[in-house]
PDB file of C-alpha atoms and ligand atoms in Angstrom:
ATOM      1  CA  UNK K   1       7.811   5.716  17.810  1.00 38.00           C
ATOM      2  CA  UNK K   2      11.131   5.819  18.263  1.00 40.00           C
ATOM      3  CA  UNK K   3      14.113   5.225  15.066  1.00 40.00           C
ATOM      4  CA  UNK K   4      14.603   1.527  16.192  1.00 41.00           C
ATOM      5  CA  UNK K   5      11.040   1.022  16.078  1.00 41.00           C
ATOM      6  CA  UNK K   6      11.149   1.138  12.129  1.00 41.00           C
ATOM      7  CA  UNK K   7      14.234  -0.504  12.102  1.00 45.00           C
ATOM      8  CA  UNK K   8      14.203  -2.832   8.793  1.00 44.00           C
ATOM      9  CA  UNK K   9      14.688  -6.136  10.210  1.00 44.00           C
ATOM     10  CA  UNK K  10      12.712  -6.445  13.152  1.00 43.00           C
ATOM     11  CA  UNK K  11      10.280  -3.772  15.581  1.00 44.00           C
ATOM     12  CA  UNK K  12      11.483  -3.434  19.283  1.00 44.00           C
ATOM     13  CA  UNK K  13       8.222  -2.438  22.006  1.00 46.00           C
ATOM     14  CA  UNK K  14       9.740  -0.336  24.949  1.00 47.00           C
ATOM     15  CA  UNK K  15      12.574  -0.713  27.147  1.00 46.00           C
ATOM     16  CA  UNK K  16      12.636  -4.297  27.338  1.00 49.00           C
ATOM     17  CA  UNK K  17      13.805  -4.056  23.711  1.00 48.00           C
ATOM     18  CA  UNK K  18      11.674  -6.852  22.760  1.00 50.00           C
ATOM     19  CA  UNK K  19      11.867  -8.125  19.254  1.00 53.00           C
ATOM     20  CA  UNK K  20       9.323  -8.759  16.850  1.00 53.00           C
ATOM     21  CA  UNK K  21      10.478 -11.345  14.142  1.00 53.00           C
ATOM     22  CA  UNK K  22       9.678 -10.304  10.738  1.00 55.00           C
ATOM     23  CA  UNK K  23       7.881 -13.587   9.087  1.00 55.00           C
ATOM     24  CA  UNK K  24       9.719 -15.035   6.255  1.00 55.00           C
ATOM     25  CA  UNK K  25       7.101 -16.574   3.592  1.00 52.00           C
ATOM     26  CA  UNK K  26       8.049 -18.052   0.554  1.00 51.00           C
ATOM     27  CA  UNK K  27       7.746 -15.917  -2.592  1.00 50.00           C
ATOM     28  CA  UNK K  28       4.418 -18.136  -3.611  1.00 46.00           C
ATOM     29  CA  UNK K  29       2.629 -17.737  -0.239  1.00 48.00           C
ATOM     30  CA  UNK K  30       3.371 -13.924  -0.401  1.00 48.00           C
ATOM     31  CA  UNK K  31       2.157 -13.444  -3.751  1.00 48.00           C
ATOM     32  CA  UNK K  32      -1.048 -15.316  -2.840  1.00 46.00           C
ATOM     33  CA  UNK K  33       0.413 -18.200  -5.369  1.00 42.00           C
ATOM     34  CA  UNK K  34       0.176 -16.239  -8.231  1.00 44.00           C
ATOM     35  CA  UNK K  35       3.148 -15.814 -10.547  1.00 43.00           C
ATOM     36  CA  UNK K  36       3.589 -13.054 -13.012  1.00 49.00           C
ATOM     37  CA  UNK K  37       6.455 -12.399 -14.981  1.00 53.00           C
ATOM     38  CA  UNK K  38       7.519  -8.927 -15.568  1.00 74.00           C
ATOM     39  CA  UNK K  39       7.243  -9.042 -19.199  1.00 79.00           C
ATOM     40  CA  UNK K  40       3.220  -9.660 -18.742  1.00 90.00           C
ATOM     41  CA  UNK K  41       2.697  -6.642 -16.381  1.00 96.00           C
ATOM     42  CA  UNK K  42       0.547  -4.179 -17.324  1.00 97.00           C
ATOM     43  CA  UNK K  43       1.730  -1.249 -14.878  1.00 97.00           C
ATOM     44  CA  UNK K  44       5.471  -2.127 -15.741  1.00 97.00           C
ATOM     45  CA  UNK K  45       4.789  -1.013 -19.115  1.00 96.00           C
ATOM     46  CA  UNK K  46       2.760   1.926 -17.793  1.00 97.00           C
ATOM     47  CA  UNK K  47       5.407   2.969 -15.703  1.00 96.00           C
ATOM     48  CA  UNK K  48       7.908   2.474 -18.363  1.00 95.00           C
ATOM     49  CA  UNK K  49       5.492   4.854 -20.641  1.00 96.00           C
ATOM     50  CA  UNK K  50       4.928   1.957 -23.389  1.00 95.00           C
ATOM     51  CA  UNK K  51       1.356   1.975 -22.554  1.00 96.00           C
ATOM     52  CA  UNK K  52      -0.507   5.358 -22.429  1.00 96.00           C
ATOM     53  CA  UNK K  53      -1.901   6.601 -19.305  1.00 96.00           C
ATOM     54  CA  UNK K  54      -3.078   9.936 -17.634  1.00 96.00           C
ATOM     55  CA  UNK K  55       0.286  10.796 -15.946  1.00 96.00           C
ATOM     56  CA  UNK K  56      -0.173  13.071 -12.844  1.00 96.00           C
ATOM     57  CA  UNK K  57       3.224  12.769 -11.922  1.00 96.00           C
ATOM     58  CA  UNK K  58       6.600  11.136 -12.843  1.00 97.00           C
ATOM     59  CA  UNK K  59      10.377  10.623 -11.195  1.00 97.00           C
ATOM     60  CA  UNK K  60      12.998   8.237 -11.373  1.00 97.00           C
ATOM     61  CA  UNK K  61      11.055   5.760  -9.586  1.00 97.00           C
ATOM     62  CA  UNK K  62       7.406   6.352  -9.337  1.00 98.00           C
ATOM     63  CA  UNK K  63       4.814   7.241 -12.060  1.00 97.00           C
ATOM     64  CA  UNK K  64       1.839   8.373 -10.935  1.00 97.00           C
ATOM     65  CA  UNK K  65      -1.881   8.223 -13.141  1.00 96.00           C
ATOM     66  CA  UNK K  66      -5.319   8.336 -13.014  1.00 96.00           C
ATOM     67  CA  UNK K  67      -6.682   4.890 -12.499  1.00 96.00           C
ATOM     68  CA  UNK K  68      -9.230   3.753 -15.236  1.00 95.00           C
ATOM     69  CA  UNK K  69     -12.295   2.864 -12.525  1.00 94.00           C
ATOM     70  CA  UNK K  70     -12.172   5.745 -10.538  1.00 93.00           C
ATOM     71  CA  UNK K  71     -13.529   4.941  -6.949  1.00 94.00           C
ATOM     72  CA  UNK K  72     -14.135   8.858  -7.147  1.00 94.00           C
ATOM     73  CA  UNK K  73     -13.442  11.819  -8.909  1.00 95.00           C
ATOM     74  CA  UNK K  74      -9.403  11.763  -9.027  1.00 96.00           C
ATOM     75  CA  UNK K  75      -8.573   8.494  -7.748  1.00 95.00           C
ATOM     76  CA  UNK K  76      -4.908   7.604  -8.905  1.00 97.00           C
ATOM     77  CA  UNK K  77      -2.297   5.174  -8.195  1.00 97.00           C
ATOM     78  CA  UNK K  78       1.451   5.197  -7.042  1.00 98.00           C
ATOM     79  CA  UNK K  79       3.268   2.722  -9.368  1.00 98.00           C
ATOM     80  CA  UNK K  80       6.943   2.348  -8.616  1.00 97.00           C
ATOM     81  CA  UNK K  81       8.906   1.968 -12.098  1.00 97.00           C
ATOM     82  CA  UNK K  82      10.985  -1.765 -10.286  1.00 96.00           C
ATOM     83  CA  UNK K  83       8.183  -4.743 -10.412  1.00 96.00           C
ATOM     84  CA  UNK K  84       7.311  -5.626  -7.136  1.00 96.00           C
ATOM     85  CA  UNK K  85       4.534  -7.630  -6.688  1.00 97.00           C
ATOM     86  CA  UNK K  86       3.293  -6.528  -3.336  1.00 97.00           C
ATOM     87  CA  UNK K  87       4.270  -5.152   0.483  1.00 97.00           C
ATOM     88  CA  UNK K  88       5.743  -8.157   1.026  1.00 96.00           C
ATOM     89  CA  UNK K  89       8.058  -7.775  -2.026  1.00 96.00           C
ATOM     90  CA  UNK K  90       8.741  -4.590  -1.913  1.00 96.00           C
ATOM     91  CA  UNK K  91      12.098  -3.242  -0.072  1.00 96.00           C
ATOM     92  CA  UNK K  92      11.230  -0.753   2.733  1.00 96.00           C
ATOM     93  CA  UNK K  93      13.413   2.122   0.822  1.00 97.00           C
ATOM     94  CA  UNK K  94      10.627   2.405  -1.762  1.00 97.00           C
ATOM     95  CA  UNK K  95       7.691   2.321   0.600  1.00 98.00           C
ATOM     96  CA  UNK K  96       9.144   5.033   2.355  1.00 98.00           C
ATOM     97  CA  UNK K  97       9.590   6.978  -0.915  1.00 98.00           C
ATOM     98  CA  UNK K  98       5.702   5.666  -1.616  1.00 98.00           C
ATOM     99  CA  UNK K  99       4.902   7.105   1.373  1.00 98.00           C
ATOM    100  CA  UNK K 100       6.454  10.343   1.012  1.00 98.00           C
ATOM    101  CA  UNK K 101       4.659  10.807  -2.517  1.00 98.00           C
ATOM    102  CA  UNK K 102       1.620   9.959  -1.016  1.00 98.00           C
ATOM    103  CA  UNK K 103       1.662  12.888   1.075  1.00 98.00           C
ATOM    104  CA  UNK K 104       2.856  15.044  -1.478  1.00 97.00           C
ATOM    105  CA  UNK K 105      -0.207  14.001  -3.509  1.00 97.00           C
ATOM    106  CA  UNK K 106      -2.815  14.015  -1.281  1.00 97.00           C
ATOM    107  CA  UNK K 107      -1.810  17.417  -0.753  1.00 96.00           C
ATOM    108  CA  UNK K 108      -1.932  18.756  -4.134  1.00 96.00           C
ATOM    109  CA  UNK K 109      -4.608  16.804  -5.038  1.00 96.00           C
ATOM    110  CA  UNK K 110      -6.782  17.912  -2.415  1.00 96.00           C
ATOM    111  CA  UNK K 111      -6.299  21.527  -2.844  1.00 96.00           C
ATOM    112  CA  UNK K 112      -6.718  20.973  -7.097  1.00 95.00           C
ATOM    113  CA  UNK K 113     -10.163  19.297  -6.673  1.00 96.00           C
ATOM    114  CA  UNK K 114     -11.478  20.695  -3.605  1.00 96.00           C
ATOM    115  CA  UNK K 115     -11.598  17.389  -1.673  1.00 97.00           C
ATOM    116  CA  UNK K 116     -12.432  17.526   1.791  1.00 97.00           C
ATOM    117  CA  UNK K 117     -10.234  14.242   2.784  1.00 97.00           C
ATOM    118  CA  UNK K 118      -8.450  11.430   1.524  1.00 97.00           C
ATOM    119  CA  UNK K 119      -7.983   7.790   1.620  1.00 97.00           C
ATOM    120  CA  UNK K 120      -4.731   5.850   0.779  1.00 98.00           C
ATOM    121  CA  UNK K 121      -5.625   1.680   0.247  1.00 97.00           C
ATOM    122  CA  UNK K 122      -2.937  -0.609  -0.985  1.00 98.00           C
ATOM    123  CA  UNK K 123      -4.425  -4.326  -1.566  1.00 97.00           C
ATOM    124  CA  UNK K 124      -2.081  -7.600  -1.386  1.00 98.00           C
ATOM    125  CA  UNK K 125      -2.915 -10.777  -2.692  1.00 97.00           C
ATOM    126  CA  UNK K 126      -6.240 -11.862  -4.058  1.00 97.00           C
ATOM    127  CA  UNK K 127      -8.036 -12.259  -1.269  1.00 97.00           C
ATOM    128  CA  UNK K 128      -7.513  -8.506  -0.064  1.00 96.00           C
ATOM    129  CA  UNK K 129      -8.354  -7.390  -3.418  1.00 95.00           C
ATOM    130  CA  UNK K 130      -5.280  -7.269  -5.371  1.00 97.00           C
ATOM    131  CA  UNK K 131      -6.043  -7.632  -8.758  1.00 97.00           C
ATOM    132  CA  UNK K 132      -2.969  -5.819 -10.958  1.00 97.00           C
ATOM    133  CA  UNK K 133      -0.283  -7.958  -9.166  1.00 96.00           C
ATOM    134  CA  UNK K 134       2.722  -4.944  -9.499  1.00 97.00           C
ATOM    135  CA  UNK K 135       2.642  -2.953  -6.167  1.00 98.00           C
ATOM    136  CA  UNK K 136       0.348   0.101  -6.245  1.00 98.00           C
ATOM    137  CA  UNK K 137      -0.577   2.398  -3.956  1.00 98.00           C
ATOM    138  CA  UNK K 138      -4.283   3.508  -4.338  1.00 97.00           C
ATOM    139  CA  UNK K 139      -4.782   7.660  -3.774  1.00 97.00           C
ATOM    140  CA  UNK K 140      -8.245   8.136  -3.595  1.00 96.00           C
ATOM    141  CA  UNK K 141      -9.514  12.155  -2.708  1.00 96.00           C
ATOM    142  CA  UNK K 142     -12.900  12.094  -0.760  1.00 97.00           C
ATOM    143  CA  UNK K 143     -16.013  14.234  -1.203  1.00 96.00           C
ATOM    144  CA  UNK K 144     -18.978  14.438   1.033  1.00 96.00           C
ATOM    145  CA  UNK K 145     -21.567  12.087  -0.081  1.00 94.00           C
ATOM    146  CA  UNK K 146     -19.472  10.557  -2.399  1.00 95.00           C
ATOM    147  CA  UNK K 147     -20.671   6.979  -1.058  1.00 90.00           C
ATOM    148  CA  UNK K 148     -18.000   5.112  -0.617  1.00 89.00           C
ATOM    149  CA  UNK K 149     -17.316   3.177   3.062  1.00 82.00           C
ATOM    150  CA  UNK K 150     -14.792   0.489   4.204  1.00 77.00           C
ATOM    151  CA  UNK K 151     -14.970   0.526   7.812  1.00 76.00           C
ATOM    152  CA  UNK K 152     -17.865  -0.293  10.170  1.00 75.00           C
ATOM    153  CA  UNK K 153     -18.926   2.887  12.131  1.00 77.00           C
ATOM    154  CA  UNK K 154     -19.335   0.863  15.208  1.00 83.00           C
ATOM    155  CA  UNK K 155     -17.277  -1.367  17.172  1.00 81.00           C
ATOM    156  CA  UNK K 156     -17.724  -5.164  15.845  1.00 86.00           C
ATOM    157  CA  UNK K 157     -14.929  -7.335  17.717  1.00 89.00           C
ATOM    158  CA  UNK K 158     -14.933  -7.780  21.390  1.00 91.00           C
ATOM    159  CA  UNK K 159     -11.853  -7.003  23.768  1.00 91.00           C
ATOM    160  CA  UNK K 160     -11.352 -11.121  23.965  1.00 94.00           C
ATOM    161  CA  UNK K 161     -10.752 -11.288  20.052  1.00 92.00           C
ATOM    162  CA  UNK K 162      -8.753  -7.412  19.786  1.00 88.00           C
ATOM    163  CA  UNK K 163      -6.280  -9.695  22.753  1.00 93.00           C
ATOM    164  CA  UNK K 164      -6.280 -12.952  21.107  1.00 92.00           C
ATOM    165  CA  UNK K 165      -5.061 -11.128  17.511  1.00 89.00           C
ATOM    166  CA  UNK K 166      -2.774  -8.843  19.473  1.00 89.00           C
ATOM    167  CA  UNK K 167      -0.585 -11.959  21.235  1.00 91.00           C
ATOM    168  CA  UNK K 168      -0.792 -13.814  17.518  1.00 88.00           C
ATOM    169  CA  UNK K 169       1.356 -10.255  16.002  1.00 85.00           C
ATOM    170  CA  UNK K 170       3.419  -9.623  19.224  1.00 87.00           C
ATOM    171  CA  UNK K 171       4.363 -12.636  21.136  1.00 88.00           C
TER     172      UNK K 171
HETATM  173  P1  AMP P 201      -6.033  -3.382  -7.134  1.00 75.78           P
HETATM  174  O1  AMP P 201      -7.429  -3.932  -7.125  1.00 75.78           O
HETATM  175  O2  AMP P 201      -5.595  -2.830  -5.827  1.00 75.78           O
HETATM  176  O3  AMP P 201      -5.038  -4.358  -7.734  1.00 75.78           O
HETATM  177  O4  AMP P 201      -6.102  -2.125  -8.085  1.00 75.78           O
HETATM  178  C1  AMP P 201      -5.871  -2.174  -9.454  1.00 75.78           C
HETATM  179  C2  AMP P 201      -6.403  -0.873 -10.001  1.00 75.78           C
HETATM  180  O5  AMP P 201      -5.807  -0.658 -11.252  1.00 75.78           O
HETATM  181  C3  AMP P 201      -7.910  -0.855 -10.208  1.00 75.78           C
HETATM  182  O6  AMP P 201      -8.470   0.235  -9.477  1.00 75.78           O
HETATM  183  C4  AMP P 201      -8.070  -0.676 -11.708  1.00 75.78           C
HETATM  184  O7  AMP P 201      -9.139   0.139 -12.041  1.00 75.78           O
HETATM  185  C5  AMP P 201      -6.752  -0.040 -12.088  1.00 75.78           C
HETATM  186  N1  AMP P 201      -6.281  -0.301 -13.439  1.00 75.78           N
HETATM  187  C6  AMP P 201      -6.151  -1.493 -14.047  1.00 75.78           C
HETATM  188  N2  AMP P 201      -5.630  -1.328 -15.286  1.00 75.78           N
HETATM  189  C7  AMP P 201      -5.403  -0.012 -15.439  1.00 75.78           C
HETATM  190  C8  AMP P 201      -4.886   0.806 -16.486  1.00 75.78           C
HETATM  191  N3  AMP P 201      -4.469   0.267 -17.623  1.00 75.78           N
HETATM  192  N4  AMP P 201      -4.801   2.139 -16.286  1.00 75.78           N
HETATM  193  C9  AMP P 201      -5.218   2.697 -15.133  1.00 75.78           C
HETATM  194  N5  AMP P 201      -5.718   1.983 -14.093  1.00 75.78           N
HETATM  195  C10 AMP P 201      -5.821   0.663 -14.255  1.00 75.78           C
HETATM  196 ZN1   ZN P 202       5.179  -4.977 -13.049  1.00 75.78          ZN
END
């Protein structure tokens, strides 16, 4: 991938310099209609420190802590400090940085509790399985036998369907 391929505003494909609109949806549809207001958000006052919580790791803009339901042994979640209620909200300066710390912590996290891999899952909107509606970034350290499994082993869609959802994103 080349730099204009993560250019902000739209993704170009090759030499034909194709453009890929970015979607505008209103704020509503991109919060999967559900309002919060800052003042009601539990992981703004987490990241602001005004609720307790088991603080792996802290900067100017993220706080990072154990979540409360561990998936398994060390899950944690990014929070940036700014409410944004999703990927759709949130601007693509602070994904990078969520990014960045991801890495960091799968690293160090890893190592610390002898993981032997690691999954990163970010949900948005309701229906994907949002349910604290401030951006978070799920870190979740995997063990062998540990149990959990998103993804079907085998192949479940057929070419026709991988085309037909492929010209819906790029064309
Ligand atoms: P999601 O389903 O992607 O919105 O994830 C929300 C996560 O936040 C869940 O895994 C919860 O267990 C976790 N969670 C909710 N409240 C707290 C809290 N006060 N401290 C730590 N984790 C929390
Ligand atoms: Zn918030």
């Amino acid at each position: 991938m080349n730099m204009q391929a993560c250019s902000p505003d739209s993704w170009r494909r090759g030499k034909k310099e194709k453009r890929f609109q970015l979607v505008n949806l209103s704020p509503l549809k991109r919060t999967g209609g559900i309002k919060v207001k800052k003042e009601d958000c539990i992981f703004c006052k987490i990241a602001a420190g005004e609720v307790p919580s088991k603080t792996l790791y802290e900067d100017e803009q993220f706080r990072v802590i154990l979540d409360l339901a561990p998936a398994t042994k060390g899950h944690a979640l990014i929070i940036p400090k700014e409410h944004y209620a999703n990927l759709y909200e949130i601007p693509h300066e602070t994904a990078a940085g969520v990014m960045k710390l991801a890495k960091t912590m799968a690293a160090t996290m890893t190592e610390r509790l002898g993981a032997e891999g690691f999954n990163l899952l970010q949900n948005n909107g309701e229906t994907a399985g949002q349910t604290v509606m401030h951006f978070h970034m799920h870190l979740i350290p995997r063990y062998k036998g540990d149990g959990q499994q998103l993804f079907h082993e085998q192949p479940t869609a057929s070419q026709e369907e991988l085309e037909e959802i492929k010209r819906k994103i790029t064309e």
